[in-house]
PDB file of C-alpha atoms in Angstrom:
ATOM      1  CA  MET A   1      14.089  -5.693   6.650  1.00 56.00           C
ATOM      2  CA  ALA A   2      13.432  -8.722   4.498  1.00 76.00           C
ATOM      3  CA  ILE A   3      10.046  -9.222   2.923  1.00 82.00           C
ATOM      4  CA  ARG A   4       7.877 -10.793   5.596  1.00 88.00           C
ATOM      5  CA  ASP A   5       6.813 -14.423   5.198  1.00 89.00           C
ATOM      6  CA  GLU A   6       3.119 -13.593   5.542  1.00 90.00           C
ATOM      7  CA  GLU A   7       3.367 -11.278   2.542  1.00 89.00           C
ATOM      8  CA  TYR A   8       4.195 -14.219   0.274  1.00 92.00           C
ATOM      9  CA  ALA A   9       0.976 -16.043   1.096  1.00 93.00           C
ATOM     10  CA  ILE A  10      -1.096 -12.905   0.489  1.00 93.00           C
ATOM     11  CA  LEU A  11       0.661 -12.066  -2.786  1.00 91.00           C
ATOM     12  CA  ALA A  12       0.438 -15.653  -4.044  1.00 93.00           C
ATOM     13  CA  PHE A  13      -3.273 -15.684  -3.186  1.00 94.00           C
ATOM     14  CA  ALA A  14      -3.724 -12.358  -4.993  1.00 92.00           C
ATOM     15  CA  MET A  15      -1.956 -13.692  -8.089  1.00 92.00           C
ATOM     16  CA  GLU A  16      -4.093 -16.820  -8.133  1.00 92.00           C
ATOM     17  CA  THR A  17      -7.228 -14.680  -7.750  1.00 92.00           C
ATOM     18  CA  ILE A  18      -6.315 -12.640 -10.824  1.00 91.00           C
ATOM     19  CA  VAL A  19      -5.424 -15.789 -12.787  1.00 91.00           C
ATOM     20  CA  SER A  20      -8.842 -17.279 -11.982  1.00 91.00           C
ATOM     21  CA  GLU A  21     -10.571 -14.037 -12.973  1.00 90.00           C
ATOM     22  CA  LEU A  22      -8.766 -13.804 -16.313  1.00 90.00           C
ATOM     23  CA  LEU A  23      -9.181 -17.488 -17.174  1.00 89.00           C
ATOM     24  CA  SER A  24     -12.923 -17.268 -16.552  1.00 90.00           C
ATOM     25  CA  SER A  25     -13.167 -14.087 -18.663  1.00 89.00           C
ATOM     26  CA  HIS A  26     -10.936 -15.310 -21.507  1.00 88.00           C
ATOM     27  CA  PRO A  27     -11.267 -19.061 -22.135  1.00 85.00           C
ATOM     28  CA  GLU A  28      -8.666 -18.879 -24.919  1.00 85.00           C
ATOM     29  CA  LEU A  29      -5.929 -18.270 -22.322  1.00 86.00           C
ATOM     30  CA  ASN A  30      -3.767 -21.104 -21.058  1.00 84.00           C
ATOM     31  CA  PRO A  31      -3.272 -21.418 -17.314  1.00 86.00           C
ATOM     32  CA  PRO A  32       0.207 -20.331 -16.266  1.00 87.00           C
ATOM     33  CA  ARG A  33       2.865 -22.952 -15.881  1.00 83.00           C
ATOM     34  CA  VAL A  34       5.448 -20.355 -14.909  1.00 83.00           C
ATOM     35  CA  TYR A  35       4.895 -17.188 -12.899  1.00 87.00           C
ATOM     36  CA  LEU A  36       7.372 -14.487 -13.881  1.00 86.00           C
ATOM     37  CA  ILE A  37       7.762 -12.042 -11.026  1.00 85.00           C
ATOM     38  CA  GLU A  38       8.880  -8.482 -11.499  1.00 76.00           C
ATOM     39  CA  GLY A  39       9.478  -7.930  -7.876  1.00 65.00           C
ATOM     40  CA  ALA A  40      11.741  -5.247  -6.508  1.00 60.00           C
ATOM     41  CA  PRO A  41       8.972  -3.144  -4.949  1.00 56.00           C
ATOM     42  CA  GLU A  42       9.948   0.497  -4.772  1.00 51.00           C
ATOM     43  CA  LEU A  43       8.778   3.931  -3.782  1.00 44.00           C
ATOM     44  CA  ARG A  44       9.083   5.796  -7.059  1.00 45.00           C
ATOM     45  CA  GLY A  45       6.992   7.483  -9.721  1.00 44.00           C
ATOM     46  CA  GLY A  46       4.514   5.674 -11.916  1.00 49.00           C
ATOM     47  CA  VAL A  47       2.074   2.834 -11.547  1.00 52.00           C
ATOM     48  CA  GLU A  48       4.553   0.642  -9.649  1.00 54.00           C
ATOM     49  CA  ASP A  49       4.841   3.275  -6.931  1.00 59.00           C
ATOM     50  CA  LEU A  50       3.571   2.068  -3.563  1.00 62.00           C
ATOM     51  CA  VAL A  51       2.653   5.642  -2.621  1.00 64.00           C
ATOM     52  CA  TYR A  52       0.484   5.793  -5.744  1.00 72.00           C
ATOM     53  CA  TRP A  53      -1.288   2.551  -4.807  1.00 71.00           C
ATOM     54  CA  TRP A  54      -1.675   3.754  -1.216  1.00 71.00           C
ATOM     55  CA  HIS A  55      -3.538   6.800  -2.513  1.00 75.00           C
ATOM     56  CA  GLN A  56      -5.549   4.654  -4.913  1.00 77.00           C
ATOM     57  CA  SER A  57      -6.568   2.374  -2.054  1.00 79.00           C
ATOM     58  CA  VAL A  58      -7.730   5.434  -0.090  1.00 81.00           C
ATOM     59  CA  VAL A  59      -9.856   6.538  -3.044  1.00 82.00           C
ATOM     60  CA  LYS A  60     -11.251   3.075  -3.810  1.00 82.00           C
ATOM     61  CA  PHE A  61     -11.675   1.847  -0.218  1.00 81.00           C
ATOM     62  CA  SER A  62     -12.183   5.028   1.794  1.00 82.00           C
ATOM     63  CA  HIS A  63     -14.206   3.171   4.449  1.00 80.00           C
ATOM     64  CA  LEU A  64     -11.253   0.970   5.497  1.00 78.00           C
ATOM     65  CA  LYS A  65      -8.981   1.746   8.402  1.00 77.00           C
ATOM     66  CA  ASN A  66      -5.510   2.973   7.514  1.00 80.00           C
ATOM     67  CA  GLU A  67      -3.354   0.386   9.325  1.00 86.00           C
ATOM     68  CA  ALA A  68      -2.740  -1.796   6.261  1.00 81.00           C
ATOM     69  CA  ARG A  69      -2.065   1.189   4.031  1.00 78.00           C
ATOM     70  CA  ILE A  70       0.387   2.729   6.496  1.00 81.00           C
ATOM     71  CA  ASP A  71       2.160  -0.621   6.792  1.00 82.00           C
ATOM     72  CA  LEU A  72       2.416  -0.756   2.991  1.00 75.00           C
ATOM     73  CA  LEU A  73       4.333   2.521   3.003  1.00 73.00           C
ATOM     74  CA  LYS A  74       6.587   1.444   5.865  1.00 76.00           C
ATOM     75  CA  VAL A  75       7.651  -1.784   4.189  1.00 75.00           C
ATOM     76  CA  GLY A  76       7.765  -0.103   0.792  1.00 68.00           C
ATOM     77  CA  GLU A  77      10.981   1.667   1.729  1.00 68.00           C
ATOM     78  CA  GLU A  78      12.729  -1.695   1.922  1.00 70.00           C
ATOM     79  CA  LYS A  79      14.433  -2.562  -1.359  1.00 68.00           C
ATOM     80  CA  GLU A  80      14.694  -6.328  -1.093  1.00 74.00           C
ATOM     81  CA  GLY A  81      13.007  -8.335  -3.836  1.00 79.00           C
ATOM     82  CA  PHE A  82      10.844 -11.402  -3.581  1.00 84.00           C
ATOM     83  CA  GLU A  83      12.429 -14.830  -3.161  1.00 85.00           C
ATOM     84  CA  ARG A  84      11.157 -17.386  -5.671  1.00 83.00           C
ATOM     85  CA  ARG A  85      11.848 -20.178  -3.195  1.00 86.00           C
ATOM     86  CA  LYS A  86       9.221 -18.826  -0.803  1.00 90.00           C
ATOM     87  CA  PHE A  87       6.567 -18.816  -3.520  1.00 89.00           C
ATOM     88  CA  ARG A  88       7.514 -22.398  -4.425  1.00 86.00           C
ATOM     89  CA  GLU A  89       6.990 -23.385  -0.806  1.00 88.00           C
ATOM     90  CA  LEU A  90       3.412 -22.190  -1.275  1.00 87.00           C
ATOM     91  CA  GLY A  91       2.987 -24.522  -4.248  1.00 83.00           C
ATOM     92  CA  LEU A  92       3.621 -22.042  -7.049  1.00 80.00           C
ATOM     93  CA  ALA A  93       6.342 -22.480  -9.658  1.00 76.00           C
ATOM     94  CA  ILE A  94       7.768 -18.981  -9.701  1.00 76.00           C
ATOM     95  CA  ALA A  95      10.494 -18.134 -12.185  1.00 71.00           C
ATOM     96  CA  GLY A  96      12.664 -15.079 -12.647  1.00 68.00           C
ATOM     97  CA  LEU A  97      12.139 -12.766 -15.604  1.00 63.00           C
ATOM     98  CA  ASP A  98      15.350 -14.144 -17.117  1.00 60.00           C
ATOM     99  CA  HIS A  99      13.902 -17.674 -17.152  1.00 57.00           C
ATOM    100  CA  LEU A 100      12.850 -17.900 -20.798  1.00 55.00           C
ATOM    101  CA  ASP A 101      13.008 -21.594 -21.729  1.00 60.00           C
ATOM    102  CA  HIS A 102       9.286 -22.309 -21.265  1.00 57.00           C
ATOM    103  CA  PRO A 103       6.585 -22.183 -23.938  1.00 56.00           C
ATOM    104  CA  ARG A 104       5.553 -18.564 -24.394  1.00 57.00           C
ATOM    105  CA  ALA A 105       1.826 -19.206 -24.006  1.00 60.00           C
ATOM    106  CA  GLU A 106       2.328 -20.676 -20.551  1.00 73.00           C
ATOM    107  CA  LYS A 107       4.297 -17.826 -18.988  1.00 84.00           C
ATOM    108  CA  TRP A 108       2.422 -15.154 -17.065  1.00 89.00           C
ATOM    109  CA  GLU A 109       4.188 -12.021 -15.896  1.00 87.00           C
ATOM    110  CA  PHE A 110       3.275 -10.335 -12.615  1.00 88.00           C
ATOM    111  CA  SER A 111       4.226  -7.017 -11.114  1.00 84.00           C
ATOM    112  CA  LEU A 112       3.696  -7.100  -7.353  1.00 84.00           C
ATOM    113  CA  SER A 113       3.536  -4.445  -4.695  1.00 80.00           C
ATOM    114  CA  ARG A 114       4.372  -5.265  -1.108  1.00 81.00           C
ATOM    115  CA  ALA A 115       1.486  -6.333   1.097  1.00 85.00           C
ATOM    116  CA  GLY A 116       0.337  -3.859   3.729  1.00 85.00           C
ATOM    117  CA  LEU A 117      -0.930  -5.722   6.800  1.00 89.00           C
ATOM    118  CA  ASP A 118      -3.462  -4.799   9.464  1.00 90.00           C
ATOM    119  CA  ARG A 119      -2.947  -7.715  11.841  1.00 91.00           C
ATOM    120  CA  VAL A 120      -5.616  -6.621  14.333  1.00 92.00           C
ATOM    121  CA  GLY A 121      -8.258  -6.182  11.621  1.00 90.00           C
ATOM    122  CA  ARG A 122      -6.990  -9.267   9.734  1.00 92.00           C
ATOM    123  CA  GLN A 123      -6.793  -7.353   6.473  1.00 91.00           C
ATOM    124  CA  SER A 124      -4.183  -6.658   3.849  1.00 90.00           C
ATOM    125  CA  VAL A 125      -3.999  -4.234   0.917  1.00 87.00           C
ATOM    126  CA  VAL A 126      -2.031  -5.292  -2.154  1.00 86.00           C
ATOM    127  CA  HIS A 127      -1.772  -4.354  -5.818  1.00 84.00           C
ATOM    128  CA  VAL A 128      -1.029  -7.002  -8.448  1.00 87.00           C
ATOM    129  CA  TRP A 129      -0.725  -6.588 -12.222  1.00 86.00           C
ATOM    130  CA  ALA A 130      -0.835  -9.642 -14.488  1.00 89.00           C
ATOM    131  CA  ASP A 131       0.045 -10.095 -18.162  1.00 88.00           C
ATOM    132  CA  PRO A 132      -1.348 -13.538 -18.993  1.00 89.00           C
ATOM    133  CA  GLY A 133       0.484 -15.710 -21.438  1.00 79.00           C
ATOM    134  CA  CYS A 134       2.867 -12.810 -22.021  1.00 75.00           C
ATOM    135  CA  ASN A 135       0.048 -11.256 -24.048  1.00 78.00           C
ATOM    136  CA  ALA A 136      -0.272  -7.643 -22.970  1.00 76.00           C
ATOM    137  CA  GLN A 137      -3.723  -7.231 -24.530  1.00 86.00           C
ATOM    138  CA  TYR A 138      -5.198  -9.217 -21.623  1.00 88.00           C
ATOM    139  CA  GLY A 139      -3.112  -7.517 -18.965  1.00 87.00           C
ATOM    140  CA  THR A 140      -4.982  -6.238 -15.968  1.00 88.00           C
ATOM    141  CA  GLY A 141      -4.401  -5.208 -12.398  1.00 85.00           C
ATOM    142  CA  PHE A 142      -6.351  -5.192  -9.169  1.00 87.00           C
ATOM    143  CA  ILE A 143      -6.093  -3.518  -5.819  1.00 85.00           C
ATOM    144  CA  LEU A 144      -7.205  -6.260  -3.458  1.00 89.00           C
ATOM    145  CA  VAL A 145      -8.261  -6.143   0.157  1.00 90.00           C
ATOM    146  CA  VAL A 146      -7.489  -9.624   1.437  1.00 93.00           C
ATOM    147  CA  GLY A 147      -8.754 -10.861   4.787  1.00 93.00           C
ATOM    148  CA  TRP A 148      -8.153 -13.978   6.839  1.00 94.00           C
ATOM    149  CA  ASN A 149     -10.081 -15.766   9.551  1.00 93.00           C
ATOM    150  CA  GLU A 150      -8.816 -17.252  12.820  1.00 92.00           C
ATOM    151  CA  GLU A 151      -7.696 -20.411  11.004  1.00 91.00           C
ATOM    152  CA  GLY A 152      -5.696 -18.326   8.525  1.00 88.00           C
ATOM    153  CA  THR A 153      -7.922 -18.964   5.497  1.00 92.00           C
ATOM    154  CA  LEU A 154      -7.530 -16.126   3.020  1.00 94.00           C
ATOM    155  CA  SER A 155     -10.399 -14.510   1.125  1.00 94.00           C
ATOM    156  CA  VAL A 156     -10.855 -11.484  -1.099  1.00 94.00           C
ATOM    157  CA  LEU A 157     -12.923  -8.927   0.803  1.00 92.00           C
ATOM    158  CA  GLU A 158     -12.922  -6.284  -1.914  1.00 90.00           C
ATOM    159  CA  ARG A 159     -11.254  -5.676  -5.227  1.00 89.00           C
ATOM    160  CA  VAL A 160     -11.065  -2.907  -7.763  1.00 86.00           C
ATOM    161  CA  ARG A 161      -9.706  -3.338 -11.273  1.00 86.00           C
ATOM    162  CA  THR A 162      -6.909  -0.879 -12.012  1.00 80.00           C
ATOM    163  CA  GLY A 163      -6.135  -1.733 -15.607  1.00 72.00           C
ATOM    164  CA  ARG A 164      -7.876  -2.601 -18.829  1.00 66.00           C
ATOM    165  CA  GLY A 165     -11.575  -3.220 -18.529  1.00 47.00           C
ATOM    166  CA  GLU A 166     -12.065  -0.713 -15.712  1.00 43.00           C
TER     167      GLU A 166
END
């Protein structure tokens, strides 16, 4: 199963949310001109593990229904990576990690999980880690619960920092 189109919008929104958060917290950072995606989501050990983030979302958001988290595990078994083209269609200039000919200060690296969807509840659970300006000292991650209204407008319902500054 290919990564679903609706996941791209949610992940792009999550990335932009973290960028806004970090830029407001650290005015010395430059906004990203290139988004470097580390994006072959897997079920494996460590902080990239979707099972790990599923359990973290249970701990952090125990009041939520499980549909989005269960969906995250189902799609997590699929090994396909993200397509840069689909992020570009959403207005983001996404580059591969091998794309190194841009000024260092303007590259931000992201590690993305898949997006678990609860279509009935209009909610999604996602984990995103960002290293702004390729400067690991500012790196941070969030588990985000993203919702959408009938018109499809996305909003962050809840978020919990999972990295530095917790």
